[in-house]
Amino acid sequence: MILATGGAGFIGANFVLDWIAATGEAVLNLDALTYAGNLESLASLNSDPRHAFVHGDITDRPLLDRLLAEHRPRAIVHVAAESHVDRSIHGPAAFVRTNVEGTFTLLEAARAYWGGLATNDKAGFRFHHVSTDEVYGSLAAGDAPFTERHAYEPNSPYSASKAASDHLVRAWHHTYGLPVLTTNCSNNYGPYHFPEKLIPLMIVNALAAKPLPVYGDGQQVRDWLYVRDHCAAIREVLARGVVGETYNIGGWNEKPNIEIVRTVCALLDEMRPDPAGSHARLITHVADRPGHDRRYAIDARKLERELGWRPAETFETGIRKTVRWYLDHADWVARVQSGAYRDWVATNYSAR
Ligand code: NAD
Ligand code: DAU
């Protein structure tokens, strides 16, 4: 079996579902169930013995030691993090705690466990760290996309905390020999995405005829990847990646935010027309994000060359599936919009 952290979040839940469907191997899922963790995303596994959930924190070393000793996983896939850039601007402490201290604690627990394994198990063990393209900083319009050799230039508290975690993972390999793999992925979208991030926020606001808040001029560029393609890439890297290496994962899908928002509006106009007019009428430019990175773009050729991975979805197929999913899962959205989420909307948007 494998241990996944953060398996009740957006990417984590998709990963657990994808992993069990694709490999049949059991997953021990450790998640603190912060505002972003939602076990309802895993409801289809409720009576499946291949999924075991533990409600706990990655900074809890005794818990980690106990879980590793009892369940003896062959790999750890570390997905848990504080993940929202805007939240990191309003409150960076939680990002340092989970992303830096939490990764450190998990690395130390993994090192102790791995050190005690029998020779064969020790050779096969992997610690897979799931990270982001934001550690590389921001690109100008004509710059080449990020390769794995790009300098680390994080600009937000979130990306700085993720960069710190990447450095810890690298050091635990070089110093202690822990068999690590790191993947740095671009912006994901798809089912179970918490509606604080651009695409799901635009879908749920548009359906409620609320303003669609576009930061600044809306010309910031992101490289969008359908989340199930990210999950498939993690499986490939975990199976065949070279220990100690990092792999960039991206969608070859650079698009300015305003184009993303207009695409979502056009799909909703088609699938759920609003008698009041096109959903694009709700687009509202608001104050920009402080320190807003202008452009991310991933060069994913290493992953294609060495492991044969390419995304299966184009943006056109992936975004259509995503909008359809939100239309078909109004109950999931309604329950996610808990009190904690409504408080966050007031904190982030009232002064804009
Ligand atoms: P998310 O915020 O949706 O989910 C994070 C999960 O981690 C939640 O279930 C939460 O409860 C859990 N968690 C938070 N703190 C924890 C702690 N201290 N102990 C245990 N569990 C804790 O995040 P996401 O968007 O699914 O991102 C997952 C990972 O992928 C992160 O490491 C993020 O940096 C990385 N990533 C995300 C994207 C993206 O576009 N979302 C892109 C590239 C990389
Ligand atoms: O690049 C990978 C990263 O992508 C991940 O590491 C992060 O965990 C993930 O949250 C995401 O970060 P972004 O900041 O790019 O994602 P977000 O959805 O918050 O914003 C996408 C773009 O849309 C960004 O340029 C800011 C803009 N935006 C966002 C929101 C929430 C708006 O214009 N309006 C909004 O209301």
Short mmCIF file of N, CA and C and ligand atoms in Angstrom, two decimals, residues 11 82-86 131-134 158 162 185-188 193 196-202 212-216 218 220-224 257 261 286 288-289 292-294 296 348-349 352, ligand 2:
data_model
loop_
_atom_site.label_atom_id
_atom_site.label_comp_id
_atom_site.label_asym_id
_atom_site.label_seq_id
_atom_site.Cartn_x
_atom_site.Cartn_y
_atom_site.Cartn_z
N ILE A 11 -6.54 17.96 -5.50
CA ILE A 11 -5.69 17.02 -6.25
C ILE A 11 -5.62 15.68 -5.51
N GLU A 82 -1.03 23.83 2.39
CA GLU A 82 -1.87 25.01 2.21
C GLU A 82 -1.57 25.47 0.78
N SER A 83 -2.62 25.69 -0.02
CA SER A 83 -2.38 25.80 -1.46
C SER A 83 -2.85 27.10 -2.11
N HIS A 84 -3.53 27.98 -1.37
CA HIS A 84 -4.13 29.14 -2.05
C HIS A 84 -3.30 30.41 -1.85
N VAL A 85 -2.82 30.97 -2.95
CA VAL A 85 -1.93 32.13 -2.92
C VAL A 85 -2.56 33.29 -2.15
N ASP A 86 -3.83 33.60 -2.43
CA ASP A 86 -4.47 34.74 -1.76
C ASP A 86 -4.53 34.54 -0.25
N SER A 131 4.81 19.17 -5.92
CA SER A 131 5.03 20.60 -5.80
C SER A 131 4.52 21.35 -7.03
N THR A 132 4.91 22.60 -7.13
CA THR A 132 4.26 23.54 -8.04
C THR A 132 5.26 24.27 -8.93
N ASP A 133 4.76 24.77 -10.06
CA ASP A 133 5.62 25.59 -10.93
C ASP A 133 5.87 26.98 -10.34
N GLU A 134 5.07 27.35 -9.32
CA GLU A 134 5.21 28.72 -8.78
C GLU A 134 6.55 28.94 -8.10
N TYR A 158 3.04 31.65 -0.31
CA TYR A 158 2.75 30.26 -0.70
C TYR A 158 3.93 29.65 -1.46
N LYS A 162 6.49 26.55 -0.52
CA LYS A 162 6.65 25.34 -1.34
C LYS A 162 8.10 25.18 -1.79
N CYS A 185 4.21 21.00 -10.84
CA CYS A 185 3.11 21.01 -11.81
C CYS A 185 2.50 22.40 -11.97
N SER A 186 1.93 22.62 -13.14
CA SER A 186 1.24 23.89 -13.43
C SER A 186 -0.18 23.86 -12.87
N ASN A 187 -0.98 24.88 -13.18
CA ASN A 187 -2.34 25.03 -12.63
C ASN A 187 -3.24 23.87 -13.05
N ASN A 188 -3.83 23.22 -12.06
CA ASN A 188 -4.80 22.15 -12.32
C ASN A 188 -6.22 22.70 -12.32
N HIS A 193 -12.71 20.72 -7.32
CA HIS A 193 -11.83 21.88 -7.12
C HIS A 193 -12.55 22.86 -6.21
N GLU A 196 -12.62 28.49 -4.41
CA GLU A 196 -11.88 29.71 -4.08
C GLU A 196 -10.87 29.98 -5.20
N LYS A 197 -10.61 28.97 -6.04
CA LYS A 197 -9.65 29.08 -7.13
C LYS A 197 -10.38 29.54 -8.40
N LEU A 198 -9.61 30.10 -9.35
CA LEU A 198 -10.22 30.83 -10.46
C LEU A 198 -11.37 30.09 -11.14
N ILE A 199 -11.10 28.90 -11.69
CA ILE A 199 -12.12 28.27 -12.55
C ILE A 199 -13.38 27.87 -11.78
N PRO A 200 -13.27 27.15 -10.66
CA PRO A 200 -14.53 26.81 -9.96
C PRO A 200 -15.23 28.04 -9.39
N LEU A 201 -14.46 29.05 -8.98
CA LEU A 201 -15.10 30.28 -8.46
C LEU A 201 -15.94 30.93 -9.55
N MET A 202 -15.39 30.98 -10.77
CA MET A 202 -16.13 31.62 -11.87
C MET A 202 -17.39 30.81 -12.20
N LEU A 212 -18.03 38.22 -11.44
CA LEU A 212 -16.88 37.33 -11.71
C LEU A 212 -15.62 38.19 -11.54
N PRO A 213 -14.95 38.12 -10.37
CA PRO A 213 -13.88 39.05 -10.05
C PRO A 213 -12.56 38.70 -10.76
N VAL A 214 -12.19 39.51 -11.74
CA VAL A 214 -10.93 39.30 -12.47
C VAL A 214 -9.90 40.26 -11.91
N TYR A 215 -8.78 39.72 -11.41
CA TYR A 215 -7.76 40.57 -10.80
C TYR A 215 -7.03 41.38 -11.88
N GLY A 216 -6.91 42.71 -11.63
CA GLY A 216 -6.14 43.56 -12.53
C GLY A 216 -6.68 43.52 -13.94
N GLY A 218 -6.43 41.07 -16.06
CA GLY A 218 -6.83 39.73 -16.50
C GLY A 218 -5.91 39.13 -17.55
N GLN A 220 -2.86 37.99 -16.96
CA GLN A 220 -1.89 37.04 -16.39
C GLN A 220 -2.11 35.67 -17.03
N VAL A 221 -1.00 35.01 -17.30
CA VAL A 221 -1.07 33.75 -18.04
C VAL A 221 -0.74 32.57 -17.11
N ARG A 222 -1.57 31.53 -17.17
CA ARG A 222 -1.32 30.28 -16.47
C ARG A 222 -1.33 29.15 -17.49
N ASP A 223 -0.72 28.02 -17.11
CA ASP A 223 -0.61 26.85 -18.00
C ASP A 223 -1.51 25.76 -17.40
N TRP A 224 -2.68 25.56 -18.00
CA TRP A 224 -3.74 24.76 -17.35
C TRP A 224 -3.64 23.29 -17.71
N ASN A 257 -5.97 34.81 -18.04
CA ASN A 257 -7.13 34.59 -17.17
C ASN A 257 -8.43 35.04 -17.81
N VAL A 261 -11.97 32.97 -18.24
CA VAL A 261 -13.28 33.39 -17.70
C VAL A 261 -14.30 33.48 -18.85
N VAL A 286 -11.31 43.74 -10.69
CA VAL A 286 -11.12 44.19 -9.30
C VAL A 286 -9.62 44.41 -9.06
N ASP A 288 -5.81 44.21 -8.18
CA ASP A 288 -4.92 43.08 -8.47
C ASP A 288 -4.43 42.41 -7.19
N ARG A 289 -3.95 41.16 -7.32
CA ARG A 289 -3.31 40.43 -6.22
C ARG A 289 -1.93 41.06 -5.98
N HIS A 292 1.46 39.87 -7.86
CA HIS A 292 0.87 38.89 -8.78
C HIS A 292 1.86 38.44 -9.86
N ASP A 293 2.14 37.15 -9.92
CA ASP A 293 3.02 36.62 -10.98
C ASP A 293 2.32 36.77 -12.33
N ARG A 294 3.09 37.26 -13.32
CA ARG A 294 2.48 37.59 -14.61
C ARG A 294 2.23 36.35 -15.46
N TYR A 296 3.10 31.94 -15.95
CA TYR A 296 3.76 30.64 -15.73
C TYR A 296 3.60 29.83 -17.01
N ASN A 348 -11.44 38.31 1.45
CA ASN A 348 -10.66 38.52 0.22
C ASN A 348 -11.24 39.57 -0.72
N TYR A 349 -12.56 39.68 -0.77
CA TYR A 349 -13.14 40.51 -1.83
C TYR A 349 -13.78 41.81 -1.35
N ARG A 352 -11.77 44.96 -2.14
CA ARG A 352 -11.23 45.09 -3.49
C ARG A 352 -11.99 46.12 -4.30
O1 DAU B 2 0.65 27.16 -10.79
C1 DAU B 2 0.27 26.19 -9.86
C2 DAU B 2 -0.54 26.84 -8.76
O2 DAU B 2 -1.80 27.15 -9.30
C3 DAU B 2 -0.68 25.97 -7.51
O3 DAU B 2 0.59 25.76 -6.95
C4 DAU B 2 -1.60 26.63 -6.48
O4 DAU B 2 -1.80 25.76 -5.39
C5 DAU B 2 -2.92 26.91 -7.16
O5 DAU B 2 -3.79 27.59 -6.26
C6 DAU B 2 -2.72 27.75 -8.42
O6 DAU B 2 -2.26 29.09 -8.07
P1 DAU B 2 -2.82 30.38 -8.84
O7 DAU B 2 -2.62 31.56 -7.97
O8 DAU B 2 -2.30 30.44 -10.23
O9 DAU B 2 -4.37 29.95 -8.92
P2 DAU B 2 -5.73 30.76 -8.68
O10 DAU B 2 -6.84 29.88 -9.15
O11 DAU B 2 -5.82 31.33 -7.31
O12 DAU B 2 -5.59 31.97 -9.69
C7 DAU B 2 -5.39 31.74 -11.07
C8 DAU B 2 -5.24 33.09 -11.72
O13 DAU B 2 -6.51 33.78 -11.67
C9 DAU B 2 -4.25 34.00 -11.03
O14 DAU B 2 -3.56 34.77 -12.01
C10 DAU B 2 -5.12 34.90 -10.16
C11 DAU B 2 -6.40 35.01 -10.95
N1 DAU B 2 -7.64 35.18 -10.16
C12 DAU B 2 -7.87 34.31 -9.13
C13 DAU B 2 -8.99 34.44 -8.35
C14 DAU B 2 -9.25 33.49 -7.21
C15 DAU B 2 -8.55 36.18 -10.48
O15 DAU B 2 -8.33 36.95 -11.43
N2 DAU B 2 -9.66 36.30 -9.71
C16 DAU B 2 -9.93 35.49 -8.64
O16 DAU B 2 -10.96 35.67 -7.97
#
